[in-house]
PDB file of C-alpha atoms in Angstrom:
ATOM      1  CA  MET Z   1     -47.934 -59.185  10.184  1.00 83.00           C
ATOM      2  CA  HIS Z   2     -50.082 -56.067  10.916  1.00 87.00           C
ATOM      3  CA  ALA Z   3     -53.377 -57.036  11.494  1.00 86.00           C
ATOM      4  CA  HIS Z   4     -56.632 -55.869  13.307  1.00 89.00           C
ATOM      5  CA  PHE Z   5     -59.842 -58.141  13.907  1.00 88.00           C
ATOM      6  CA  GLU Z   6     -62.955 -58.352  14.505  1.00 87.00           C
ATOM      7  CA  ARG Z   7     -64.106 -61.597  14.507  1.00 86.00           C
ATOM      8  CA  HIS Z   8     -61.680 -63.745  12.921  1.00 89.00           C
ATOM      9  CA  VAL Z   9     -60.959 -67.038  14.989  1.00 89.00           C
ATOM     10  CA  TYR Z  10     -56.587 -68.564  15.099  1.00 90.00           C
ATOM     11  CA  HIS Z  11     -56.879 -72.479  14.788  1.00 90.00           C
ATOM     12  CA  ARG Z  12     -55.050 -73.473  17.245  1.00 90.00           C
ATOM     13  CA  HIS Z  13     -51.904 -73.572  15.867  1.00 91.00           C
ATOM     14  CA  SER Z  14     -47.629 -73.197  16.540  1.00 90.00           C
ATOM     15  CA  HIS Z  15     -44.662 -71.842  15.117  1.00 91.00           C
ATOM     16  CA  GLU Z  16     -41.147 -72.716  13.609  1.00 91.00           C
ATOM     17  CA  THR Z  17     -40.029 -69.555  15.183  1.00 93.00           C
ATOM     18  CA  TYR Z  18     -39.696 -67.057  18.575  1.00 94.00           C
ATOM     19  CA  SER Z  19     -42.489 -64.933  17.888  1.00 94.00           C
ATOM     20  CA  PHE Z  20     -43.407 -61.702  19.497  1.00 94.00           C
ATOM     21  CA  GLY Z  21     -46.287 -59.128  19.296  1.00 93.00           C
ATOM     22  CA  VAL Z  22     -47.679 -56.211  20.931  1.00 95.00           C
ATOM     23  CA  THR Z  23     -51.664 -55.271  20.988  1.00 94.00           C
ATOM     24  CA  GLU Z  24     -51.968 -51.930  19.721  1.00 94.00           C
ATOM     25  CA  THR Z  25     -55.997 -51.569  20.534  1.00 94.00           C
ATOM     26  CA  GLY Z  26     -58.104 -52.966  22.105  1.00 94.00           C
ATOM     27  CA  ALA Z  27     -57.770 -57.034  23.643  1.00 93.00           C
ATOM     28  CA  GLN Z  28     -57.050 -59.737  22.212  1.00 93.00           C
ATOM     29  CA  SER Z  29     -57.649 -63.253  24.240  1.00 93.00           C
ATOM     30  CA  PHE Z  30     -55.751 -67.157  23.648  1.00 93.00           C
ATOM     31  CA  THR Z  31     -54.759 -70.361  25.405  1.00 92.00           C
ATOM     32  CA  CYS Z  32     -51.321 -71.149  25.651  1.00 91.00           C
ATOM     33  CA  ARG Z  33     -50.023 -73.445  27.840  1.00 82.00           C
ATOM     34  CA  GLY Z  34     -52.734 -74.828  29.664  1.00 81.00           C
ATOM     35  CA  SER Z  35     -53.564 -71.487  30.823  1.00 89.00           C
ATOM     36  CA  ALA Z  36     -56.385 -68.429  29.976  1.00 93.00           C
ATOM     37  CA  HIS Z  37     -54.681 -64.904  28.376  1.00 94.00           C
ATOM     38  CA  THR Z  38     -54.810 -62.262  27.790  1.00 94.00           C
ATOM     39  CA  SER Z  39     -53.054 -58.919  26.367  1.00 94.00           C
ATOM     40  CA  ALA Z  40     -55.021 -56.311  25.656  1.00 93.00           C
ATOM     41  CA  ALA Z  41     -53.557 -52.290  24.524  1.00 93.00           C
ATOM     42  CA  GLY Z  42     -49.205 -51.723  25.462  1.00 93.00           C
ATOM     43  CA  MET Z  43     -49.040 -55.211  26.552  1.00 94.00           C
ATOM     44  CA  VAL Z  44     -46.037 -57.717  25.330  1.00 94.00           C
ATOM     45  CA  MET Z  45     -46.404 -60.630  24.025  1.00 94.00           C
ATOM     46  CA  ALA Z  46     -43.397 -63.816  23.791  1.00 93.00           C
ATOM     47  CA  PHE Z  47     -44.481 -67.444  22.024  1.00 93.00           C
ATOM     48  CA  ASN Z  48     -41.463 -70.062  21.979  1.00 92.00           C
ATOM     49  CA  PRO Z  49     -40.884 -72.448  19.316  1.00 92.00           C
ATOM     50  CA  ASP Z  50     -43.503 -74.638  18.838  1.00 89.00           C
ATOM     51  CA  ASP Z  51     -45.999 -73.217  21.830  1.00 90.00           C
ATOM     52  CA  PRO Z  52     -49.376 -74.460  20.739  1.00 92.00           C
ATOM     53  CA  HIS Z  53     -52.281 -70.946  21.362  1.00 92.00           C
ATOM     54  CA  ASP Z  54     -55.045 -70.191  20.008  1.00 92.00           C
ATOM     55  CA  GLY Z  55     -56.739 -66.592  19.309  1.00 91.00           C
ATOM     56  CA  HIS Z  56     -59.708 -63.780  18.830  1.00 91.00           C
ATOM     57  CA  ALA Z  57     -61.147 -60.446  19.842  1.00 91.00           C
ATOM     58  CA  ALA Z  58     -61.963 -60.415  23.455  1.00 91.00           C
ATOM     59  CA  ASN Z  59     -64.606 -57.682  22.757  1.00 91.00           C
ATOM     60  CA  ALA Z  60     -66.831 -56.819  20.040  1.00 89.00           C
ATOM     61  CA  LEU Z  61     -64.156 -53.888  19.604  1.00 89.00           C
ATOM     62  CA  GLY Z  62     -61.598 -55.853  18.145  1.00 92.00           C
ATOM     63  CA  PHE Z  63     -58.016 -55.749  18.519  1.00 93.00           C
ATOM     64  CA  THR Z  64     -55.145 -54.562  16.153  1.00 93.00           C
ATOM     65  CA  TYR Z  65     -51.893 -55.943  16.601  1.00 94.00           C
ATOM     66  CA  ARG Z  66     -48.114 -56.384  15.441  1.00 95.00           C
ATOM     67  CA  MET Z  67     -46.454 -59.894  15.991  1.00 94.00           C
ATOM     68  CA  ILE Z  68     -42.857 -61.373  14.458  1.00 94.00           C
ATOM     69  CA  HIS Z  69     -41.329 -63.916  13.060  1.00 94.00           C
ATOM     70  CA  ILE Z  70     -37.678 -64.458  14.603  1.00 94.00           C
ATOM     71  CA  ALA Z  71     -35.592 -68.207  13.908  1.00 94.00           C
ATOM     72  CA  PRO Z  72     -34.800 -69.732  16.797  1.00 93.00           C
ATOM     73  CA  ASP Z  73     -31.097 -69.014  14.751  1.00 92.00           C
ATOM     74  CA  LEU Z  74     -31.621 -65.018  14.767  1.00 91.00           C
ATOM     75  CA  VAL Z  75     -32.978 -65.126  17.982  1.00 91.00           C
ATOM     76  CA  ALA Z  76     -29.011 -67.199  19.388  1.00 90.00           C
ATOM     77  CA  ASP Z  77     -27.365 -64.808  17.047  1.00 88.00           C
ATOM     78  CA  ALA Z  78     -28.133 -61.526  18.458  1.00 86.00           C
ATOM     79  CA  LEU Z  79     -27.467 -62.359  22.254  1.00 86.00           C
ATOM     80  CA  GLN Z  80     -23.690 -63.109  21.591  1.00 85.00           C
ATOM     81  CA  ASP Z  81     -23.766 -60.300  19.546  1.00 81.00           C
ATOM     82  CA  ALA Z  82     -25.321 -58.395  22.603  1.00 79.00           C
ATOM     83  CA  THR Z  83     -23.176 -59.679  25.072  1.00 78.00           C
ATOM     84  CA  GLY Z  84     -20.545 -61.340  23.680  1.00 80.00           C
ATOM     85  CA  HIS Z  85     -20.957 -64.980  23.456  1.00 80.00           C
ATOM     86  CA  ARG Z  86     -22.810 -67.982  22.713  1.00 81.00           C
ATOM     87  CA  THR Z  87     -25.747 -67.880  25.421  1.00 79.00           C
ATOM     88  CA  GLY Z  88     -28.392 -70.212  25.053  1.00 80.00           C
ATOM     89  CA  LEU Z  89     -31.676 -70.477  23.153  1.00 88.00           C
ATOM     90  CA  PRO Z  90     -34.242 -68.345  25.810  1.00 89.00           C
ATOM     91  CA  LEU Z  91     -37.975 -69.765  27.303  1.00 89.00           C
ATOM     92  CA  PHE Z  92     -39.965 -67.546  27.796  1.00 89.00           C
ATOM     93  CA  THR Z  93     -42.139 -68.621  30.677  1.00 86.00           C
ATOM     94  CA  ALA Z  94     -45.029 -66.231  29.792  1.00 87.00           C
ATOM     95  CA  PRO Z  95     -46.656 -65.522  27.583  1.00 91.00           C
ATOM     96  CA  VAL Z  96     -47.784 -61.559  27.950  1.00 93.00           C
ATOM     97  CA  ALA Z  97     -46.270 -58.962  29.981  1.00 91.00           C
ATOM     98  CA  ALA Z  98     -46.458 -55.813  30.905  1.00 92.00           C
ATOM     99  CA  ASP Z  99     -44.098 -53.733  29.836  1.00 90.00           C
ATOM    100  CA  PRO Z 100     -45.035 -50.300  27.870  1.00 90.00           C
ATOM    101  CA  ALA Z 101     -41.619 -49.308  27.349  1.00 90.00           C
ATOM    102  CA  LEU Z 102     -40.979 -52.970  25.175  1.00 91.00           C
ATOM    103  CA  ALA Z 103     -44.295 -52.212  23.560  1.00 93.00           C
ATOM    104  CA  THR Z 104     -42.406 -49.490  22.594  1.00 92.00           C
ATOM    105  CA  THR Z 105     -39.303 -51.345  21.202  1.00 91.00           C
ATOM    106  CA  LEU Z 106     -40.949 -53.482  19.510  1.00 93.00           C
ATOM    107  CA  ARG Z 107     -43.221 -51.603  17.341  1.00 93.00           C
ATOM    108  CA  ALA Z 108     -40.170 -49.776  16.454  1.00 93.00           C
ATOM    109  CA  LEU Z 109     -38.414 -53.128  14.977  1.00 93.00           C
ATOM    110  CA  HIS Z 110     -41.355 -53.972  13.478  1.00 94.00           C
ATOM    111  CA  VAL Z 111     -42.246 -51.148  11.358  1.00 93.00           C
ATOM    112  CA  ALA Z 112     -38.176 -50.919  10.736  1.00 92.00           C
ATOM    113  CA  LEU Z 113     -38.512 -54.071   8.686  1.00 90.00           C
ATOM    114  CA  LEU Z 114     -41.526 -53.209   7.514  1.00 88.00           C
ATOM    115  CA  ASP Z 115     -40.043 -49.923   6.024  1.00 88.00           C
ATOM    116  CA  PRO Z 116     -37.882 -50.334   2.381  1.00 84.00           C
ATOM    117  CA  GLY Z 117     -35.856 -47.357   3.090  1.00 86.00           C
ATOM    118  CA  THR Z 118     -34.810 -48.362   6.554  1.00 87.00           C
ATOM    119  CA  PRO Z 119     -31.266 -49.379   6.168  1.00 86.00           C
ATOM    120  CA  ALA Z 120     -30.009 -53.021   7.265  1.00 87.00           C
ATOM    121  CA  LEU Z 121     -27.734 -51.698   9.943  1.00 83.00           C
ATOM    122  CA  ARG Z 122     -29.991 -50.021  11.472  1.00 88.00           C
ATOM    123  CA  ARG Z 123     -32.967 -52.797  11.420  1.00 88.00           C
ATOM    124  CA  ASP Z 124     -30.138 -55.801  12.759  1.00 87.00           C
ATOM    125  CA  GLU Z 125     -29.615 -52.612  15.311  1.00 87.00           C
ATOM    126  CA  LEU Z 126     -33.242 -52.720  16.361  1.00 89.00           C
ATOM    127  CA  LEU Z 127     -33.861 -56.457  16.224  1.00 90.00           C
ATOM    128  CA  THR Z 128     -30.119 -56.905  18.682  1.00 88.00           C
ATOM    129  CA  ALA Z 129     -31.965 -54.101  20.743  1.00 87.00           C
ATOM    130  CA  THR Z 130     -35.052 -55.895  20.904  1.00 90.00           C
ATOM    131  CA  ILE Z 131     -33.521 -59.153  21.775  1.00 91.00           C
ATOM    132  CA  ALA Z 132     -31.405 -58.506  24.178  1.00 88.00           C
ATOM    133  CA  ARG Z 133     -34.487 -56.003  25.676  1.00 88.00           C
ATOM    134  CA  ILE Z 134     -37.279 -58.417  25.661  1.00 90.00           C
ATOM    135  CA  VAL Z 135     -35.259 -61.604  26.794  1.00 88.00           C
ATOM    136  CA  HIS Z 136     -34.018 -59.066  30.069  1.00 84.00           C
ATOM    137  CA  ARG Z 137     -37.174 -57.733  31.284  1.00 82.00           C
ATOM    138  CA  THR Z 138     -39.355 -60.952  30.074  1.00 78.00           C
ATOM    139  CA  ALA Z 139     -37.659 -63.073  33.314  1.00 65.00           C
ATOM    140  CA  THR Z 140     -36.572 -65.911  30.659  1.00 76.00           C
ATOM    141  CA  LYS Z 141     -34.141 -68.228  31.894  1.00 71.00           C
ATOM    142  CA  PRO Z 142     -31.654 -70.697  28.921  1.00 66.00           C
ATOM    143  CA  LEU Z 143     -34.325 -73.356  26.921  1.00 61.00           C
ATOM    144  CA  PRO Z 144     -33.209 -77.240  28.676  1.00 61.00           C
ATOM    145  CA  GLY Z 145     -30.342 -79.169  27.553  1.00 60.00           C
ATOM    146  CA  PRO Z 146     -31.083 -82.636  24.943  1.00 60.00           C
ATOM    147  CA  ALA Z 147     -31.418 -85.187  28.070  1.00 67.00           C
ATOM    148  CA  GLU Z 148     -33.307 -88.756  27.830  1.00 76.00           C
ATOM    149  CA  PRO Z 149     -36.054 -89.554  26.061  1.00 81.00           C
ATOM    150  CA  SER Z 150     -38.919 -90.790  27.873  1.00 91.00           C
ATOM    151  CA  ARG Z 151     -40.891 -93.928  26.313  1.00 92.00           C
ATOM    152  CA  SER Z 152     -44.262 -90.887  26.291  1.00 93.00           C
ATOM    153  CA  THR Z 153     -41.361 -88.635  24.530  1.00 93.00           C
ATOM    154  CA  ALA Z 154     -39.898 -91.272  22.279  1.00 94.00           C
ATOM    155  CA  ILE Z 155     -43.689 -92.429  21.040  1.00 95.00           C
ATOM    156  CA  ALA Z 156     -43.692 -88.988  20.049  1.00 95.00           C
ATOM    157  CA  ARG Z 157     -40.911 -87.443  18.682  1.00 94.00           C
ATOM    158  CA  HIS Z 158     -41.558 -91.302  15.791  1.00 96.00           C
ATOM    159  CA  ALA Z 159     -45.523 -89.976  14.971  1.00 96.00           C
ATOM    160  CA  ARG Z 160     -43.628 -86.587  14.400  1.00 95.00           C
ATOM    161  CA  GLN Z 161     -40.659 -87.795  11.876  1.00 96.00           C
ATOM    162  CA  LEU Z 162     -43.588 -90.118   9.957  1.00 96.00           C
ATOM    163  CA  LEU Z 163     -45.620 -87.798   9.493  1.00 96.00           C
ATOM    164  CA  HIS Z 164     -42.991 -84.577   8.152  1.00 95.00           C
ATOM    165  CA  ASP Z 165     -42.148 -88.020   6.320  1.00 95.00           C
ATOM    166  CA  ARG Z 166     -45.654 -88.401   4.990  1.00 95.00           C
ATOM    167  CA  MET Z 167     -46.623 -85.005   4.934  1.00 93.00           C
ATOM    168  CA  THR Z 168     -49.449 -85.434   2.290  1.00 92.00           C
ATOM    169  CA  ASP Z 169     -50.489 -89.177   3.615  1.00 93.00           C
ATOM    170  CA  ASP Z 170     -53.693 -89.727   4.228  1.00 92.00           C
ATOM    171  CA  LEU Z 171     -52.240 -90.908   7.908  1.00 92.00           C
ATOM    172  CA  SER Z 172     -54.717 -92.934   9.829  1.00 93.00           C
ATOM    173  CA  ILE Z 173     -54.156 -93.496  13.884  1.00 93.00           C
ATOM    174  CA  ASP Z 174     -53.171 -96.758  13.440  1.00 93.00           C
ATOM    175  CA  ASP Z 175     -50.410 -96.381  10.918  1.00 94.00           C
ATOM    176  CA  LEU Z 176     -49.079 -93.365  13.961  1.00 94.00           C
ATOM    177  CA  ALA Z 177     -49.533 -96.952  15.967  1.00 94.00           C
ATOM    178  CA  ARG Z 178     -48.036 -99.161  13.870  1.00 95.00           C
ATOM    179  CA  SER Z 179     -45.035 -97.064  13.071  1.00 94.00           C
ATOM    180  CA  THR Z 180     -44.782 -96.940  16.802  1.00 94.00           C
ATOM    181  CA  ASP Z 181     -45.591-100.798  17.493  1.00 95.00           C
ATOM    182  CA  THR Z 182     -48.292 -99.137  20.445  1.00 93.00           C
ATOM    183  CA  SER Z 183     -51.615 -99.101  20.221  1.00 93.00           C
ATOM    184  CA  ARG Z 184     -54.236 -95.956  19.543  1.00 91.00           C
ATOM    185  CA  TYR Z 185     -54.729 -94.246  22.444  1.00 92.00           C
ATOM    186  CA  THR Z 186     -50.878 -94.484  23.778  1.00 93.00           C
ATOM    187  CA  VAL Z 187     -48.964 -92.939  20.393  1.00 94.00           C
ATOM    188  CA  TYR Z 188     -52.459 -91.064  20.514  1.00 93.00           C
ATOM    189  CA  ARG Z 189     -51.850 -89.774  23.894  1.00 93.00           C
ATOM    190  CA  ALA Z 190     -48.436 -89.151  23.414  1.00 94.00           C
ATOM    191  CA  PHE Z 191     -48.664 -86.835  20.578  1.00 94.00           C
ATOM    192  CA  GLN Z 192     -50.681 -84.753  22.277  1.00 92.00           C
ATOM    193  CA  ALA Z 193     -48.645 -84.494  25.613  1.00 91.00           C
ATOM    194  CA  GLU Z 194     -45.443 -83.300  23.755  1.00 90.00           C
ATOM    195  CA  TYR Z 195     -45.912 -80.871  21.353  1.00 91.00           C
ATOM    196  CA  GLY Z 196     -50.216 -79.317  22.650  1.00 89.00           C
ATOM    197  CA  LEU Z 197     -52.393 -81.083  20.010  1.00 91.00           C
ATOM    198  CA  PRO Z 198     -53.822 -84.024  18.013  1.00 92.00           C
ATOM    199  CA  PRO Z 199     -51.770 -85.257  15.463  1.00 94.00           C
ATOM    200  CA  SER Z 200     -53.853 -84.187  12.543  1.00 93.00           C
ATOM    201  CA  ASP Z 201     -54.192 -80.614  13.660  1.00 93.00           C
ATOM    202  CA  TYR Z 202     -50.068 -80.727  13.634  1.00 94.00           C
ATOM    203  CA  GLN Z 203     -50.638 -82.731  10.001  1.00 95.00           C
ATOM    204  CA  ARG Z 204     -52.167 -79.909   8.396  1.00 95.00           C
ATOM    205  CA  GLN Z 205     -50.037 -77.392   9.920  1.00 94.00           C
ATOM    206  CA  LEU Z 206     -47.448 -78.829   7.758  1.00 95.00           C
ATOM    207  CA  ARG Z 207     -49.226 -79.116   5.250  1.00 96.00           C
ATOM    208  CA  LEU Z 208     -49.693 -75.385   5.121  1.00 96.00           C
ATOM    209  CA  ARG Z 209     -46.365 -73.842   6.200  1.00 94.00           C
ATOM    210  CA  ARG Z 210     -45.275 -76.165   2.527  1.00 96.00           C
ATOM    211  CA  ALA Z 211     -47.813 -74.220   1.080  1.00 96.00           C
ATOM    212  CA  ARG Z 212     -47.144 -71.016   2.041  1.00 95.00           C
ATOM    213  CA  ASP Z 213     -43.941 -71.140   0.909  1.00 94.00           C
ATOM    214  CA  LEU Z 214     -44.832 -72.653  -2.407  1.00 96.00           C
ATOM    215  CA  ILE Z 215     -46.716 -69.530  -2.511  1.00 96.00           C
ATOM    216  CA  ALA Z 216     -44.740 -66.718  -1.522  1.00 93.00           C
ATOM    217  CA  THR Z 217     -42.466 -68.521  -4.904  1.00 93.00           C
ATOM    218  CA  GLY Z 218     -45.044 -67.874  -7.227  1.00 93.00           C
ATOM    219  CA  THR Z 219     -46.849 -71.507  -7.399  1.00 95.00           C
ATOM    220  CA  PRO Z 220     -50.061 -70.677  -8.330  1.00 95.00           C
ATOM    221  CA  ILE Z 221     -52.377 -71.224  -4.764  1.00 96.00           C
ATOM    222  CA  SER Z 222     -54.895 -74.119  -6.820  1.00 96.00           C
ATOM    223  CA  GLU Z 223     -51.104 -75.846  -8.148  1.00 96.00           C
ATOM    224  CA  ALA Z 224     -49.927 -75.446  -4.127  1.00 96.00           C
ATOM    225  CA  ALA Z 225     -52.927 -76.713  -2.387  1.00 96.00           C
ATOM    226  CA  ASN Z 226     -53.271 -80.027  -4.772  1.00 95.00           C
ATOM    227  CA  ALA Z 227     -49.395 -80.431  -3.651  1.00 96.00           C
ATOM    228  CA  THR Z 228     -49.400 -80.385   0.151  1.00 96.00           C
ATOM    229  CA  GLY Z 229     -52.413 -82.813   0.824  1.00 93.00           C
ATOM    230  CA  PHE Z 230     -55.681 -80.167   0.147  1.00 94.00           C
ATOM    231  CA  ALA Z 231     -59.210 -80.961  -1.435  1.00 91.00           C
ATOM    232  CA  ASP Z 232     -58.674 -78.077  -3.971  1.00 94.00           C
ATOM    233  CA  GLN Z 233     -57.773 -74.573  -3.321  1.00 95.00           C
ATOM    234  CA  SER Z 234     -61.183 -73.815  -1.193  1.00 95.00           C
ATOM    235  CA  HIS Z 235     -60.308 -75.965   1.351  1.00 95.00           C
ATOM    236  CA  LEU Z 236     -56.745 -75.035   1.067  1.00 96.00           C
ATOM    237  CA  THR Z 237     -58.515 -70.394   1.045  1.00 96.00           C
ATOM    238  CA  ARG Z 238     -60.657 -72.202   4.155  1.00 95.00           C
ATOM    239  CA  TRP Z 239     -57.618 -73.555   6.535  1.00 95.00           C
ATOM    240  CA  PHE Z 240     -54.997 -71.039   5.555  1.00 95.00           C
ATOM    241  CA  THR Z 241     -56.822 -67.839   6.316  1.00 94.00           C
ATOM    242  CA  ARG Z 242     -57.793 -69.898   9.966  1.00 91.00           C
ATOM    243  CA  TYR Z 243     -54.034 -70.637  10.973  1.00 90.00           C
ATOM    244  CA  PHE Z 244     -52.096 -67.208   9.140  1.00 90.00           C
ATOM    245  CA  GLY Z 245     -55.537 -64.877   9.142  1.00 88.00           C
ATOM    246  CA  LEU Z 246     -55.252 -63.774   5.638  1.00 89.00           C
ATOM    247  CA  THR Z 247     -56.246 -65.615   2.391  1.00 94.00           C
ATOM    248  CA  PRO Z 248     -53.109 -67.071   0.415  1.00 95.00           C
ATOM    249  CA  GLY Z 249     -53.902 -64.383  -2.081  1.00 94.00           C
ATOM    250  CA  ALA Z 250     -53.753 -62.014   0.532  1.00 92.00           C
ATOM    251  CA  TYR Z 251     -50.576 -63.730   1.585  1.00 92.00           C
ATOM    252  CA  ARG Z 252     -48.547 -63.657  -1.763  1.00 91.00           C
ATOM    253  CA  GLN Z 253     -49.671 -59.960  -2.617  1.00 88.00           C
ATOM    254  CA  ALA Z 254     -47.795 -59.637   0.440  1.00 83.00           C
ATOM    255  CA  VAL Z 255     -44.905 -61.609   0.155  1.00 83.00           C
ATOM    256  CA  THR Z 256     -44.695 -60.067  -3.910  1.00 76.00           C
ATOM    257  CA  THR Z 257     -44.690 -56.619  -3.218  1.00 64.00           C
ATOM    258  CA  GLU Z 258     -42.363 -55.984   0.069  1.00 55.00           C
TER     259      GLU Z 258
END
């Protein structure tokens, strides 16, 4: 994404990918991992997969930024290319870094990815170099390995799976509580602690991601809305814009002209 926003406010959300960005002009403020942050011009942002965050302009002048979303598998492959061996996936401990050189590298990668005239080899080289540099420069560490889940984590994961399995169903908190054999309060608290979002926001996000995929493959917006549990096209459009920063129609045009 390459966009300028003044009044747009991102609803709290997360991505299934790593997200790397650079603020080009102005400043944007957001909350992530329980703290408030601001990315001013020339600063770099790094979000881990499933890092809940929001976002808005820090002042009336707005901000311009570039954002790249990269699947964990691609990050792992790029790090293997850069180091010569398989490494653990990185964990970015701070979502904002002041690093002009890294900002320049990220911008070059973004420009190359948007330019259909960039040779594939050049894009691959830039991707590997950028990921290696951002991992090196922003004090990351490997993601922790799997551990025996706590009872709270197990409850949250079970509820999450139900939301995935029944994405378009009108589930209630009672449904989640019954499926986990806990109280409404317990399942809500466990889910919020594990994923940083209430179950309702997480469910809506699942629906929006599915709607986005349908629209990208040519499904009419009204049909995508109906297939993913939204009341109608207007309902989908309102939430799509709050999460992704552009309307479904603008997104469809963008993906069909790439």
